[in-house]
Short mmCIF file of C-alpha atoms and ligand atoms in Angstrom, two decimals:
data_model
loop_
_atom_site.label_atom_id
_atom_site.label_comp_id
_atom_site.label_asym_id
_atom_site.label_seq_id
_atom_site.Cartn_x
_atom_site.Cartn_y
_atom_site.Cartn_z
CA UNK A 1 104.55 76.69 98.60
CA UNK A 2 103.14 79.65 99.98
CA UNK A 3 104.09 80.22 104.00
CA UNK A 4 100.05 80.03 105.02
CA UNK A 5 100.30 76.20 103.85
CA UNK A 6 97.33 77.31 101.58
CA UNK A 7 96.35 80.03 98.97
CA UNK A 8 98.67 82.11 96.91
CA UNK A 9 101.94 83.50 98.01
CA UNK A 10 102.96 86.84 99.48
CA UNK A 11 104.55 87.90 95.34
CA UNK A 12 101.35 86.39 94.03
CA UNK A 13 99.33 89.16 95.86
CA UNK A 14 101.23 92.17 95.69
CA UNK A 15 101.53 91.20 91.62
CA UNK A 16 97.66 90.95 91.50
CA UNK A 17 97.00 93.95 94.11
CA UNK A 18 99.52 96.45 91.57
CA UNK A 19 97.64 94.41 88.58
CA UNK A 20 94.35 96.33 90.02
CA UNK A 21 95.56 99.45 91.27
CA UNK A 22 96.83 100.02 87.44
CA UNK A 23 93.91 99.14 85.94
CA UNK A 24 91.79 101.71 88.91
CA UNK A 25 94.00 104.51 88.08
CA UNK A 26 94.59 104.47 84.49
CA UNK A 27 90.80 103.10 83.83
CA UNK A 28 91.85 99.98 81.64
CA UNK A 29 89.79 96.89 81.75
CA UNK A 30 91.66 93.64 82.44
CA UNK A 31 90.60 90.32 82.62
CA UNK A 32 89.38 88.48 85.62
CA UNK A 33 92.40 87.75 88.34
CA UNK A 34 91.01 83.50 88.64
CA UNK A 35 91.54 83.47 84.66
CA UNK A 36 95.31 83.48 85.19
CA UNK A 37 95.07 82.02 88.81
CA UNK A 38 92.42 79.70 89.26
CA UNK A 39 92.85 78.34 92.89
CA UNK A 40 92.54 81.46 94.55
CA UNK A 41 90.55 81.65 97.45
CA UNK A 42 88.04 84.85 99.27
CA UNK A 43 91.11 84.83 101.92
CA UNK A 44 93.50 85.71 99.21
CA UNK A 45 90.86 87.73 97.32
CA UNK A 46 90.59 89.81 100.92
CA UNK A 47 94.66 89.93 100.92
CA UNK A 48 94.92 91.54 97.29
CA UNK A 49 92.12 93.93 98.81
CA UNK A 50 94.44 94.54 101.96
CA UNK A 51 97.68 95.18 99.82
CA UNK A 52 95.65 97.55 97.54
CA UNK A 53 94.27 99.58 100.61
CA UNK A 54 97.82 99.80 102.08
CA UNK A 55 99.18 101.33 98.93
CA UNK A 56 96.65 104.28 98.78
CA UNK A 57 97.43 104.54 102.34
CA UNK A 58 101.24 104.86 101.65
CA UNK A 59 100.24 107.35 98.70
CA UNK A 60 98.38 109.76 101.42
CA UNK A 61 94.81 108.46 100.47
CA UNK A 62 92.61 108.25 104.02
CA UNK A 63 89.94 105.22 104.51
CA UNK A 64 86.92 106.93 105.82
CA UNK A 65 84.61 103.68 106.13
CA UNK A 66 83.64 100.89 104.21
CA UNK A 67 80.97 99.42 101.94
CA UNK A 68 79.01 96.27 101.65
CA UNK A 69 78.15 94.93 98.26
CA UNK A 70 76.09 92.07 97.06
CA UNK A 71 73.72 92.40 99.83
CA UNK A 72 70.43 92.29 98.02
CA UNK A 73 68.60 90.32 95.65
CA UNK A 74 68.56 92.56 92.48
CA UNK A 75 72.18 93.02 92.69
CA UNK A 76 73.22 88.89 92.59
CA UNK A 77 71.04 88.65 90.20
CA UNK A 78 72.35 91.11 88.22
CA UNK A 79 76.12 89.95 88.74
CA UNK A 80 75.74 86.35 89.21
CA UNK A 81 76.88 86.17 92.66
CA UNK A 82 75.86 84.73 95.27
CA UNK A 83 77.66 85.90 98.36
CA UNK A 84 78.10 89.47 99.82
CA UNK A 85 81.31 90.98 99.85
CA UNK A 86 83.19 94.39 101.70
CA UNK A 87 85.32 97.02 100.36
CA UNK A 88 87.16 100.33 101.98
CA UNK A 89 85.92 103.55 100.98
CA UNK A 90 88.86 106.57 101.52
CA UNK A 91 88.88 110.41 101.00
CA UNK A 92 89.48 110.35 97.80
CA UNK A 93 86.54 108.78 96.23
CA UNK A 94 84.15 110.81 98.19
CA UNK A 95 82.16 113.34 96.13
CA UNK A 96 79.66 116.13 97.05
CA UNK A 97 76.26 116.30 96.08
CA UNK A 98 74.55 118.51 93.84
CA UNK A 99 77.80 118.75 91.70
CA UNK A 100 79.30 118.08 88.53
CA UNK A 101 81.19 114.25 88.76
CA UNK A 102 83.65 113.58 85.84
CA UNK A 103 83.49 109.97 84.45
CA UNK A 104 86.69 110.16 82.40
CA UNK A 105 88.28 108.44 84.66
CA UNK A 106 85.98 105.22 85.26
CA UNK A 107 85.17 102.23 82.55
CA UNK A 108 81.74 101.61 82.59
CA UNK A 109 80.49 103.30 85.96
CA UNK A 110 77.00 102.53 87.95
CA UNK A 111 74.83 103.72 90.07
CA UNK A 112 73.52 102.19 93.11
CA UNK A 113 71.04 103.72 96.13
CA UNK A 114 72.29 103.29 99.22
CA UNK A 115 71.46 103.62 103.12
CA UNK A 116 74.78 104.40 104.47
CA UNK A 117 75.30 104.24 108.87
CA UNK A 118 77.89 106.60 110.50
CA UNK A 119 79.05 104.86 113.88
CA UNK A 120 79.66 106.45 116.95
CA UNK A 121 81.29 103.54 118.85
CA UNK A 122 83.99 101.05 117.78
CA UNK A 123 82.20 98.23 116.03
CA UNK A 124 84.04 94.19 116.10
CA UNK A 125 83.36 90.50 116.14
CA UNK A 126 80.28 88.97 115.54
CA UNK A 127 77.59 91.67 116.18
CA UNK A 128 73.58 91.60 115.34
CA UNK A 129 71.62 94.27 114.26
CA UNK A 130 70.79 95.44 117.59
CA UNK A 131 74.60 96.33 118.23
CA UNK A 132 75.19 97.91 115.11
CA UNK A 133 72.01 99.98 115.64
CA UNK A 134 73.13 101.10 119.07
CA UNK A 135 76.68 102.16 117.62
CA UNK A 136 74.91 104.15 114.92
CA UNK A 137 74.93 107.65 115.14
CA UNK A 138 72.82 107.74 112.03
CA UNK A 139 71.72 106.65 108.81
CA UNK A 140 71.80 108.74 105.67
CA UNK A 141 70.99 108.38 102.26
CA UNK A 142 73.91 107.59 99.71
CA UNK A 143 74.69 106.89 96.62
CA UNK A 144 77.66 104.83 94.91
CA UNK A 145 78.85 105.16 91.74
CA UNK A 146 80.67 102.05 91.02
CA UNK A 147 83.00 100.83 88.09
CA UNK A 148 84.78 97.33 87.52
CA UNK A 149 87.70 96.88 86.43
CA UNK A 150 87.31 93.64 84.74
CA UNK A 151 86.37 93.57 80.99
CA UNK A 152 82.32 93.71 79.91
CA UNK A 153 81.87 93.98 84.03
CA UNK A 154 81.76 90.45 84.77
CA UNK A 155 83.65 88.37 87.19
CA UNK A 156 83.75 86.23 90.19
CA UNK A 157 83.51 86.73 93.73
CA UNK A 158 86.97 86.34 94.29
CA UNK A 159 88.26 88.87 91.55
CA UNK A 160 85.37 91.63 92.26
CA UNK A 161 86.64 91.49 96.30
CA UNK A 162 90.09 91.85 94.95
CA UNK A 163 88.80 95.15 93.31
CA UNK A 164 88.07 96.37 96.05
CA UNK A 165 84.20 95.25 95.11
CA UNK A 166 84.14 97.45 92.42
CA UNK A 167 84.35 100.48 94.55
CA UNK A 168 84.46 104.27 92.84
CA UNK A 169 82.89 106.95 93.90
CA UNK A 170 80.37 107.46 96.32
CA UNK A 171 78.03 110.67 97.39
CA UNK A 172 76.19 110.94 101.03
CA UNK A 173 73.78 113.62 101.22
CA UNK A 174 69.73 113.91 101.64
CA UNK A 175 68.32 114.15 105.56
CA UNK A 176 70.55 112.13 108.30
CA UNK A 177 67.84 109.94 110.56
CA UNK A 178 68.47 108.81 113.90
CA UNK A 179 68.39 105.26 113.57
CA UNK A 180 65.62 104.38 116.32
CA UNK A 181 63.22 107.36 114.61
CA UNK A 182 62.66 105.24 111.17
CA UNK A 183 61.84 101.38 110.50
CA UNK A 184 65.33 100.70 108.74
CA UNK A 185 63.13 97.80 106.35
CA UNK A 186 60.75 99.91 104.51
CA UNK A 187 62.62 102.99 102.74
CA UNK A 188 60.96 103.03 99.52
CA UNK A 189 63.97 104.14 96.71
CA UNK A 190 63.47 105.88 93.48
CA UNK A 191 65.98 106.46 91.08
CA UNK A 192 65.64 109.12 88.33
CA UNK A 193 67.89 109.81 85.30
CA UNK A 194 67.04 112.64 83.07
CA UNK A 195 63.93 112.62 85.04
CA UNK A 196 62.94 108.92 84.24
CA UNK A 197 62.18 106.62 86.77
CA UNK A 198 64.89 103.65 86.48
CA UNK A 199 65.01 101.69 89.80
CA UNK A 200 62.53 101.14 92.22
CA UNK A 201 63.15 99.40 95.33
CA UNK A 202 62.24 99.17 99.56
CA UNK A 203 66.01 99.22 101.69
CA UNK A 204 64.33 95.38 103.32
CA UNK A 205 66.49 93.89 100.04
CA UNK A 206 69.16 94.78 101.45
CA UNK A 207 69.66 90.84 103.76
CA UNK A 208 65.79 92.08 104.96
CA UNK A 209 67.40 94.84 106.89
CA UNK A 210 70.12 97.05 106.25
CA UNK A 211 71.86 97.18 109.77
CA UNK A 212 72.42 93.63 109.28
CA UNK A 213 74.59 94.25 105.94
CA UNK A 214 76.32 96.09 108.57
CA UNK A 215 76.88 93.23 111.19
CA UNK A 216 78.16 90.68 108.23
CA UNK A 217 80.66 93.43 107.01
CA UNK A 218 81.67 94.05 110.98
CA UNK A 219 82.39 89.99 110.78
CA UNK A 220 84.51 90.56 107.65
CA UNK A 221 86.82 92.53 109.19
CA UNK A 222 87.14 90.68 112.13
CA UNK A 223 87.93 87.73 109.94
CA UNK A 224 90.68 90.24 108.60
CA UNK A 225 91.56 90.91 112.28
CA UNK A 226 90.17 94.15 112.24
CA UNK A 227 87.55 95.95 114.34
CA UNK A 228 85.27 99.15 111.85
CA UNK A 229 86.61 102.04 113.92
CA UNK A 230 84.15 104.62 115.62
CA UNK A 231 83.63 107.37 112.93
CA UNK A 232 83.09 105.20 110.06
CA UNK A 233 80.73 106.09 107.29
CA UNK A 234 79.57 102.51 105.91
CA UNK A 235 77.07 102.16 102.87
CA UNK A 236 74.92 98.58 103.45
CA UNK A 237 74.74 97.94 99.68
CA UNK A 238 72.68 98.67 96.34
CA UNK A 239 69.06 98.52 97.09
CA UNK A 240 68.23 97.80 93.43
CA UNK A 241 69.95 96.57 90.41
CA UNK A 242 73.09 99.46 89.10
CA UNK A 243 71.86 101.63 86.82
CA UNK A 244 74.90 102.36 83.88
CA UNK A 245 75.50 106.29 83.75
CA UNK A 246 77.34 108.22 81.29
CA UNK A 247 78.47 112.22 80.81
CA UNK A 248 75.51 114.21 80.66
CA UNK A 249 72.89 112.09 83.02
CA UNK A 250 71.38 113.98 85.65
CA UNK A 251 70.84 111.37 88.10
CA UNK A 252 68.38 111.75 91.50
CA UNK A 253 68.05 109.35 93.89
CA UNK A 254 65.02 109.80 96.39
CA UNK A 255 64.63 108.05 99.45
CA UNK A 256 61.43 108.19 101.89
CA UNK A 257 61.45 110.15 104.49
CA UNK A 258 65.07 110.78 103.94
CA UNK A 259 65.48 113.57 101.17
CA UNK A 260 67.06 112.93 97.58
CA UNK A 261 70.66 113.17 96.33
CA UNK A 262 71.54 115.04 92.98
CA UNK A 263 74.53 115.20 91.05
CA UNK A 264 75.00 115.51 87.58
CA UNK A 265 77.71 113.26 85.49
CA UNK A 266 80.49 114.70 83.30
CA UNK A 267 83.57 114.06 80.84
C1 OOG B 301 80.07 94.69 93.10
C2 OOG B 301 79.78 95.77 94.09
C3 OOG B 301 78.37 95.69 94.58
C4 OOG B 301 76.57 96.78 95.94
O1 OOG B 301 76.13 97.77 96.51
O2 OOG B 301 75.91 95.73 95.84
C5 OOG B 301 77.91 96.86 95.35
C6 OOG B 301 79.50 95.00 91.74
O3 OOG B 301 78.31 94.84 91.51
O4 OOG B 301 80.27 95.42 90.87
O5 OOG B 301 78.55 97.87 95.51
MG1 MG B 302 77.31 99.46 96.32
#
């Protein structure tokens, strides 16, 4: 009997939260956490999450903002999942543009185009667009590189937001916007790798506007009793389907009005 009356006990989570931090640092696959236990819930999928970001905390590791995932079409379609999820985003999986990024350490990474917000006020409870809009300081293109941890990158909703929804790396670069100067629905995406266009997409996917993305993570964390901190950088989720990358792809991501981002992936 766990002490919440439901969902799994406190041992329960820290076994399944040092289950995924293994597999994230020594980039193992494993198999999905509801294979070996079956009732658990989002809340305890969000408390796995929790432990995990408290032990890269411990370990010196800073969380600089957070990321929706699952927020467009394309991208349920492509994981067979219906419901968005969050995940923290710290220091150390921040990368700069226009450099090298080593893939040794990932399974079978992705990449996803992303409008990413950088608040200026505090940001908690139930918000709508318009208050996450007026917190914004501004909106900048991104890009995430992400990588599951779960064999053949398939899961559940409850073991991806244990891994931290499948959170990696992620790049911010391209021309910052203030958020009143652009319509946030129409940012026309292209992704290029090796110069081929392989996703094509307009940021309205993304829940038909990206600033709402924003306002359902904002609700997360409340649920979580947590309020997204002035400062944060937050990406609103993948635009298009992920696109697989390996060492070697040159991978540019160009977004309207808003620049590109180029890096290039390596061992
Ligand atoms: C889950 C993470 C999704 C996004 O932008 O939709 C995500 C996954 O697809 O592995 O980051
Ligand atoms: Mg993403």
């Amino acid at each position: 009997m766990s002490q919440h009356g439901m969902g799994l006990d406190d041992i329960a989570i820290a076994r399944l939260a040092e289950r995924i931090e293994t597999a994230q640092t020594y980039a193992t696959p494993i198999r999905k956490l509801t294979d070996d236990y079956p009732e658990m819930t989002v809340a305890d999928a969000y408390r796995v999450q929790t432990a995990l970001r408290r032990s890269y905390e411990a370990r010196g590791q800073r969380v600089v903002g957070w990321k929706a995932g699952l927020t467009s079409r394309p991208k349920m379609l492509q994981m067979g999942v219906e419901q968005p999820g969050i995940g923290f985003l710290t220091d150390a999986m921040a990368r700069p543009e226009n450099t090298v990024i080593s893939l040794s350490d990932m399974i079978h990474p992705r990449a996803e185009c992303e409008i990413a917000f950088v608040t200026g006020a505090e940001l908690a409870g139930h918000v709508t667009r318009e208050q996450v809009l007026a917190a914004t300081d501004y909106i900048q293109p991104s890009v995430e590189i992400i990588d599951s941890r779960f064999t053949g990158f398939k899961f559940d909703l409850e073991s991806v937001l244990a891994d931290n929804s499948s959170s990696a790396r992620f790049i911010s670069g391209g021309r910052p916007r203030r958020p009143g100067s652009i319509d946030l629905r129409t940012i026309g995406t292209v992704m290029e790798l090796n110069g081929e266009i392989v996703a094509l997409g307009a940021s309205a996917e993304v829940l038909g506007h990206p600033a709402d993305a924003v306002a359902m993570l904002v609700g997360v964390l409340h649920d979580m009793g947590e309020p997204l901190p002035a400062g944060s950088f937050v990406m609103s989720g993948a635009i298009t389907a992920a696109v697989p990358v390996k060492p070697g792809d040159c991978l540019t991501a160009r977004f309207l009005d808003m620049g590109s981002i180029s890096v290039r992936f390596g061992e």
